[in-house]
Amino acid sequence: MRARLLDATLELLVERGFAGTSTTLVSERAGVSRGAQLHHFPTKNALVVAAVEHLTERRGAELSAAFEELGAEPVATAADRRTRLRAVVEMLGDHFASPVFTAALELWVAARTDEALLAAVAPLEQRVGRETHRLTVAALGADESRPGVRELVQATLDLVRGLALASTITDDSARRRRILREWADVLDRELGKELTA
Amino acid sequence: MRARLLDATLELLVERGFAGTSTTLVSERAGVSRGAQLHHFPTKNALVVAAVEHLTERRGAELSAAFEELGAEPVATAADRRTRLRAVVEMLGDHFASPVFTAALELWVAARTDEALLAAVAPLEQRVGRETHRLTVAALGADESRPGVRELVQATLDLVRGLALASTITDDSARRRRILREWADVLDRELGKELTA
């Protein structure tokens, strides 16, 4: 029942936005009685934060699994390395440009002008940010003790966030792919340079 | 009177978000009668789109002027060039991480689930995007006929958009500056490489 409520909440956040998502609509969509819903989640804020947290964790696990599969392959040559970096960056781009990002965006924007919501969203956002950073460093095989490498990893994550924001109003995935492929090749040169410096 | 209404609308979008901005609040804040307001802007959507358009154009002119000032200085040495690229990228970062971005973000997110609003916002967004791209190409001195250069300019704009989004909930301008400085140096190497290739 909890999972049904959370899934219904996310669907509604994506379809109707934060303002258009009410606890009444969620209980209807989930086929759960109002009483049962209030028992699990007493407020709209509790419901939306739990929903985004839930799906963010599931998606984080998916990203981690996808990266691990890549990790199993040997990276013997420069061409292997470039192919791998392109795959990692493309995976990140797909990970961000997803309905979870859209739901999270609705939550971030609502939290900006709602102190109670912000108090719940900010720690979640921090935790997710740290975890995504950690996974990305590992997947890129980046050595953050080298000057500038940490900033390039952060830039990569801010870039996919910016692309994801653009994709919520204009779905131009071909543009996204071209940009991310070029960026992967820049990272390849930059990280390679660091490694051989 | 029109300018007062538009300024009041932007203030309210930033302070209270799209959902919290009403035409009644705007006329109160602007000190304009409801009748006069309705004469200029018959609907909330007309008002918010005009407000964001107005300030976007003003800010675009500011960015253009700032870039032009940089352009007047000679870029004789590699060190000059790096200093200039850092300044251009920092300016872009500041330009995006501003209240105009916040107001536009409220509008984009509301437009995602409001067809009538989207119909007004999408062309504005496209025009602003093209104009910012054009200004950035000129300021970077980038030659887009070279392979990959166009994508790097686009990546730069998507990066500052992603950083601006992050800054709406966590104001970490020191982090932003570190990332943008590193990004500028990458651009310096990449664009320089293209120029001498």
XYZ file of C-alpha atoms in Angstrom:
394
model
C 0.000 0.000 0.000
C 2.874 2.355 0.864
C 4.479 1.675 -2.523
C 1.169 2.288 -4.325
C 0.810 5.662 -2.585
C 4.367 6.674 -3.465
C 4.040 5.621 -7.110
C 0.748 7.526 -7.443
C 2.363 10.623 -5.900
C 5.239 10.565 -8.379
C 2.910 10.093 -11.327
C 0.863 13.082 -10.213
C 3.927 15.277 -9.587
C 5.083 14.579 -13.148
C 1.614 14.947 -14.728
C 0.216 17.885 -12.757
C 3.118 19.473 -10.898
C 3.430 20.143 -7.174
C 0.534 22.618 -7.026
C -1.745 20.190 -8.894
C -0.940 17.238 -6.624
C -3.362 16.820 -3.710
C -3.604 14.046 -1.139
C -7.164 13.402 -2.369
C -5.964 12.803 -5.926
C -3.182 10.547 -4.638
C -5.512 8.328 -2.623
C -7.889 8.079 -5.597
C -5.080 7.220 -8.011
C -3.587 4.664 -5.620
C -6.974 3.126 -4.787
C -6.264 3.601 -1.086
C -8.744 4.978 1.473
C -8.151 8.468 2.846
C -7.855 7.016 6.352
C -5.184 4.526 5.351
C -3.317 7.230 3.465
C -3.345 9.609 6.433
C -2.094 6.781 8.629
C 1.009 6.348 6.433
C 1.522 10.008 5.482
C -0.247 12.617 7.605
C 0.579 15.571 5.284
C 1.111 16.299 1.598
C 4.698 17.298 2.324
C 5.407 13.968 4.090
C 3.992 12.158 1.075
C 5.891 14.023 -1.658
C 9.220 13.918 0.183
C 8.851 10.175 0.841
C 7.895 9.600 -2.794
C 10.877 11.423 -4.231
C 13.212 9.845 -1.672
C 11.891 6.388 -2.515
C 12.321 6.705 -6.248
C 15.642 8.529 -5.968
C 17.010 5.590 -4.004
C 15.665 3.088 -6.499
C 17.148 5.066 -9.388
C 20.448 5.435 -7.534
C 20.608 1.664 -7.190
C 19.885 1.330 -10.928
C 22.670 3.758 -11.819
C 25.049 1.953 -9.517
C 24.183 -1.394 -11.127
C 24.619 0.052 -14.635
C 28.027 1.487 -13.700
C 29.078 -1.806 -12.136
C 28.350 -3.672 -15.343
C 30.657 -1.297 -17.192
C 33.259 -1.765 -14.505
C 33.480 -5.468 -15.176
C 34.901 -4.846 -18.651
C 38.646 -4.377 -19.000
C 39.856 -0.960 -20.195
C 43.012 -2.003 -21.980
C 43.430 0.580 -24.738
C 42.848 4.313 -25.226
C 39.900 3.453 -27.508
C 38.381 1.234 -24.774
C 38.755 4.060 -22.323
C 37.057 6.567 -24.585
C 34.167 4.173 -25.294
C 33.759 3.629 -21.584
C 33.764 7.339 -20.713
C 31.165 7.996 -23.402
C 28.985 5.245 -21.940
C 29.343 6.593 -18.385
C 28.463 10.150 -19.420
C 25.522 8.974 -21.546
C 24.225 6.886 -18.628
C 24.432 9.946 -16.355
C 22.558 12.027 -18.911
C 19.786 9.414 -19.162
C 19.694 9.045 -15.383
C 19.062 12.761 -14.901
C 16.683 13.316 -17.844
C 14.035 11.027 -16.357
C 10.645 11.393 -14.627
C 12.424 11.208 -11.246
C 14.294 14.379 -12.110
C 11.030 16.021 -13.126
C 9.374 15.017 -9.846
C 12.429 16.190 -7.883
C 12.413 19.482 -9.812
C 8.792 20.090 -8.801
C 9.813 19.443 -5.222
C 12.923 21.687 -5.334
C 11.016 24.570 -6.825
C 8.152 24.222 -4.332
C 10.679 23.948 -1.466
C 12.321 27.201 -2.507
C 9.316 29.138 -1.165
C 8.167 26.661 1.539
C 10.387 26.501 4.617
C 8.942 23.291 6.032
C 9.374 21.496 2.725
C 12.885 22.895 2.295
C 13.879 21.501 5.699
C 12.950 18.020 4.433
C 14.261 18.375 0.872
C 17.671 19.943 1.550
C 19.184 16.992 3.506
C 17.777 14.514 0.965
C 19.300 16.547 -1.855
C 22.676 16.673 -0.091
C 22.731 12.924 0.508
C 21.727 12.140 -3.067
C 24.299 14.619 -4.384
C 27.133 13.036 -2.394
C 26.126 9.521 -3.434
C 25.848 10.415 -7.134
C 29.227 12.138 -6.943
C 30.819 9.075 -5.330
C 29.360 6.716 -7.957
C 30.459 9.009 -10.787
C 34.037 9.304 -9.519
C 34.258 5.520 -9.362
C 32.683 4.996 -12.790
C 34.945 7.576 -14.461
C 37.983 6.109 -12.721
C 38.819 9.692 -11.707
C 41.579 10.456 -9.214
C 40.270 13.366 -7.160
C 43.577 13.913 -5.438
C 44.795 15.499 -8.687
C 44.141 19.240 -9.045
C 40.983 20.115 -10.949
C 39.608 16.578 -11.184
C 37.022 17.039 -8.441
C 35.737 20.182 -10.167
C 35.471 18.366 -13.512
C 33.378 15.618 -11.922
C 31.143 18.264 -10.322
C 30.918 20.110 -13.637
C 29.829 16.868 -15.313
C 26.997 16.475 -12.802
C 25.962 20.128 -13.081
C 26.006 19.794 -16.868
C 23.651 16.786 -16.863
C 21.421 18.664 -14.399
C 21.280 21.657 -16.756
C 20.516 19.392 -19.722
C 17.797 17.651 -17.729
C 16.214 21.006 -16.885
C 16.218 21.987 -20.567
C 14.666 18.645 -21.496
C 11.650 19.230 -19.227
C 10.367 21.874 -21.661
C 11.977 20.949 -24.976
C 12.576 17.267 -25.530
C 15.682 17.406 -27.690
C 17.512 14.216 -26.844
C 19.596 14.333 -30.056
C 21.096 17.663 -28.924
C 21.764 16.198 -25.476
C 23.569 13.213 -26.941
C 25.827 15.354 -29.153
C 26.795 17.575 -26.221
C 27.453 14.664 -23.863
C 29.531 12.793 -26.433
C 31.707 15.861 -26.942
C 31.985 16.347 -23.189
C 32.971 12.695 -22.705
C 35.809 13.182 -25.177
C 36.948 16.321 -23.347
C 36.905 14.369 -20.069
C 38.882 11.627 -21.756
C 41.594 14.115 -22.723
C 41.494 15.921 -19.366
C 41.537 12.834 -17.157
C 44.088 11.145 -19.423
C 46.295 14.217 -19.204
C 46.087 14.065 -15.443
C 46.967 10.398 -15.413
C 50.049 10.855 -17.552
C 51.123 14.234 -16.144
C 2.777 51.814 -14.741
C 3.549 48.838 -17.006
C 7.107 48.679 -15.623
C 5.811 48.828 -12.020
C 3.477 45.899 -12.700
C 6.254 43.853 -14.300
C 8.728 44.555 -11.486
C 6.123 43.619 -8.852
C 5.383 40.375 -10.709
C 9.042 39.361 -10.785
C 9.481 40.142 -7.103
C 6.490 37.978 -6.251
C 7.599 35.095 -8.490
C 10.949 35.058 -6.679
C 9.474 35.509 -3.180
C 6.370 33.310 -3.404
C 6.727 31.191 -6.531
C 4.299 30.864 -9.427
C 1.498 29.329 -7.350
C 1.824 32.073 -4.723
C 1.706 34.910 -7.269
C -1.789 36.297 -7.894
C -2.901 39.281 -9.942
C -4.394 40.763 -6.758
C -1.025 40.617 -4.967
C 0.691 42.127 -8.011
C -1.643 45.118 -8.209
C -1.267 45.688 -4.444
C 2.537 45.476 -4.616
C 2.694 47.756 -7.664
C 0.224 50.251 -6.204
C -1.897 49.993 -9.372
C -5.686 49.647 -9.488
C -7.152 46.300 -10.532
C -8.862 47.972 -13.477
C -5.642 49.503 -14.787
C -3.839 46.203 -14.312
C -6.482 44.257 -16.228
C -6.283 46.824 -18.999
C -2.544 46.154 -19.461
C -2.572 42.417 -18.686
C -5.926 40.650 -18.814
C -4.647 37.346 -17.306
C -2.043 36.110 -14.840
C -0.291 34.231 -17.652
C -0.047 37.401 -19.783
C 1.455 39.205 -16.809
C 4.080 36.611 -15.837
C 5.217 35.977 -19.402
C 5.567 39.721 -20.072
C 7.461 40.152 -16.792
C 9.985 37.422 -17.497
C 10.359 38.560 -21.120
C 10.956 42.125 -19.998
C 13.641 41.315 -17.477
C 15.247 38.664 -19.679
C 15.733 41.297 -22.364
C 17.146 43.792 -19.899
C 19.536 41.201 -18.514
C 20.513 40.102 -22.023
C 21.465 43.687 -22.810
C 23.515 43.820 -19.590
C 25.368 40.618 -20.481
C 26.007 41.917 -23.972
C 27.419 45.188 -22.590
C 29.633 43.309 -20.104
C 30.979 41.081 -22.879
C 31.608 44.098 -25.103
C 33.747 45.720 -22.441
C 35.910 42.611 -22.320
C 36.114 42.606 -26.089
C 37.756 46.011 -26.109
C 40.866 44.650 -24.392
C 43.542 43.090 -26.580
C 44.201 39.372 -26.082
C 47.859 39.272 -26.965
C 49.249 36.402 -24.904
C 48.122 32.955 -23.750
C 47.826 34.355 -20.206
C 45.570 37.201 -21.463
C 43.418 34.669 -23.211
C 43.026 32.497 -20.132
C 42.161 35.523 -17.975
C 39.584 36.550 -20.517
C 37.973 33.106 -20.766
C 37.756 32.923 -16.984
C 36.040 36.328 -16.941
C 33.571 35.327 -19.674
C 32.636 32.075 -17.925
C 32.324 33.803 -14.541
C 30.071 36.440 -16.080
C 27.866 33.741 -17.572
C 27.656 32.000 -14.207
C 26.634 35.235 -12.476
C 24.180 36.034 -15.258
C 22.372 32.714 -14.785
C 22.505 32.542 -10.974
C 20.318 35.616 -10.578
C 16.706 36.402 -9.604
C 15.771 36.446 -13.306
C 16.759 32.804 -13.549
C 14.687 32.040 -10.459
C 11.649 33.817 -11.922
C 12.154 32.055 -15.265
C 12.508 28.707 -13.462
C 9.142 29.239 -11.763
C 7.666 29.965 -15.167
C 9.283 26.957 -16.892
C 8.140 24.570 -14.218
C 4.592 25.972 -14.219
C 4.546 25.839 -18.044
C 5.472 22.157 -17.995
C 1.959 21.290 -16.809
C 0.043 24.257 -18.318
C -0.395 24.105 -22.099
C -1.454 27.737 -22.547
C 1.536 28.970 -20.566
C 3.890 26.620 -22.412
C 2.717 28.035 -25.748
C 3.879 31.486 -24.586
C 7.042 30.391 -22.761
C 8.530 28.021 -25.346
C 9.123 30.619 -28.117
C 10.516 33.112 -25.575
C 12.860 30.435 -24.256
C 14.017 29.554 -27.776
C 14.709 33.171 -28.678
C 16.593 33.832 -25.447
C 18.556 30.597 -25.886
C 19.667 31.521 -29.409
C 20.623 35.038 -28.354
C 22.640 33.874 -25.324
C 24.383 31.300 -27.496
C 25.293 33.934 -30.089
C 26.663 36.319 -27.438
C 28.655 33.517 -25.801
C 30.239 32.365 -29.076
C 31.355 35.932 -29.760
C 32.657 36.505 -26.209
C 34.600 33.231 -26.179
C 35.997 33.968 -29.630
C 34.916 30.422 -30.542
C 34.984 29.206 -34.140
C 31.908 27.006 -34.462
C 32.934 25.739 -37.886
C 35.490 23.555 -36.078
C 34.219 20.137 -34.995
C 33.036 19.973 -31.393
C 33.211 23.709 -30.681
C 29.458 24.276 -30.986
C 28.795 21.447 -28.528
C 31.299 22.889 -26.023
C 29.594 26.270 -26.142
C 26.225 24.565 -25.593
C 27.728 22.504 -22.754
C 28.971 25.721 -21.149
C 25.452 27.164 -21.206
C 23.901 23.940 -19.901
C 26.518 23.858 -17.140
C 25.703 27.369 -15.927
C 22.009 26.469 -16.091
C 22.647 23.390 -13.923
C 24.706 25.445 -11.457
C 21.981 28.084 -11.327
C 19.387 25.416 -10.548
C 21.542 24.074 -7.714
C 22.018 27.589 -6.354
C 18.255 28.132 -5.994
C 18.227 25.715 -3.038
C 21.803 25.781 -1.750
C 23.617 29.064 -2.124
C 27.170 27.813 -2.581
C 28.799 30.447 -4.735
C 32.341 29.373 -3.720
C 31.684 25.910 -5.184
C 30.286 27.513 -8.342
C 33.355 29.688 -8.772
C 35.775 26.766 -8.396
C 33.884 24.713 -10.971
C 33.600 27.572 -13.462
C 37.274 28.457 -13.157
C 38.232 24.868 -13.924
C 35.726 24.800 -16.792
C 37.216 28.015 -18.230
C 40.665 26.447 -18.203
C 39.332 23.359 -19.986
C 37.729 25.622 -22.605
C 41.022 27.468 -22.917
C 42.846 24.215 -23.697
C 40.097 22.895 -25.981
C 39.500 26.089 -27.970
C 43.241 26.785 -28.140
C 43.837 23.270 -29.418
C 41.246 23.854 -32.113
C 42.830 27.143 -33.107
C 46.286 25.682 -33.488
C 45.224 22.296 -34.919
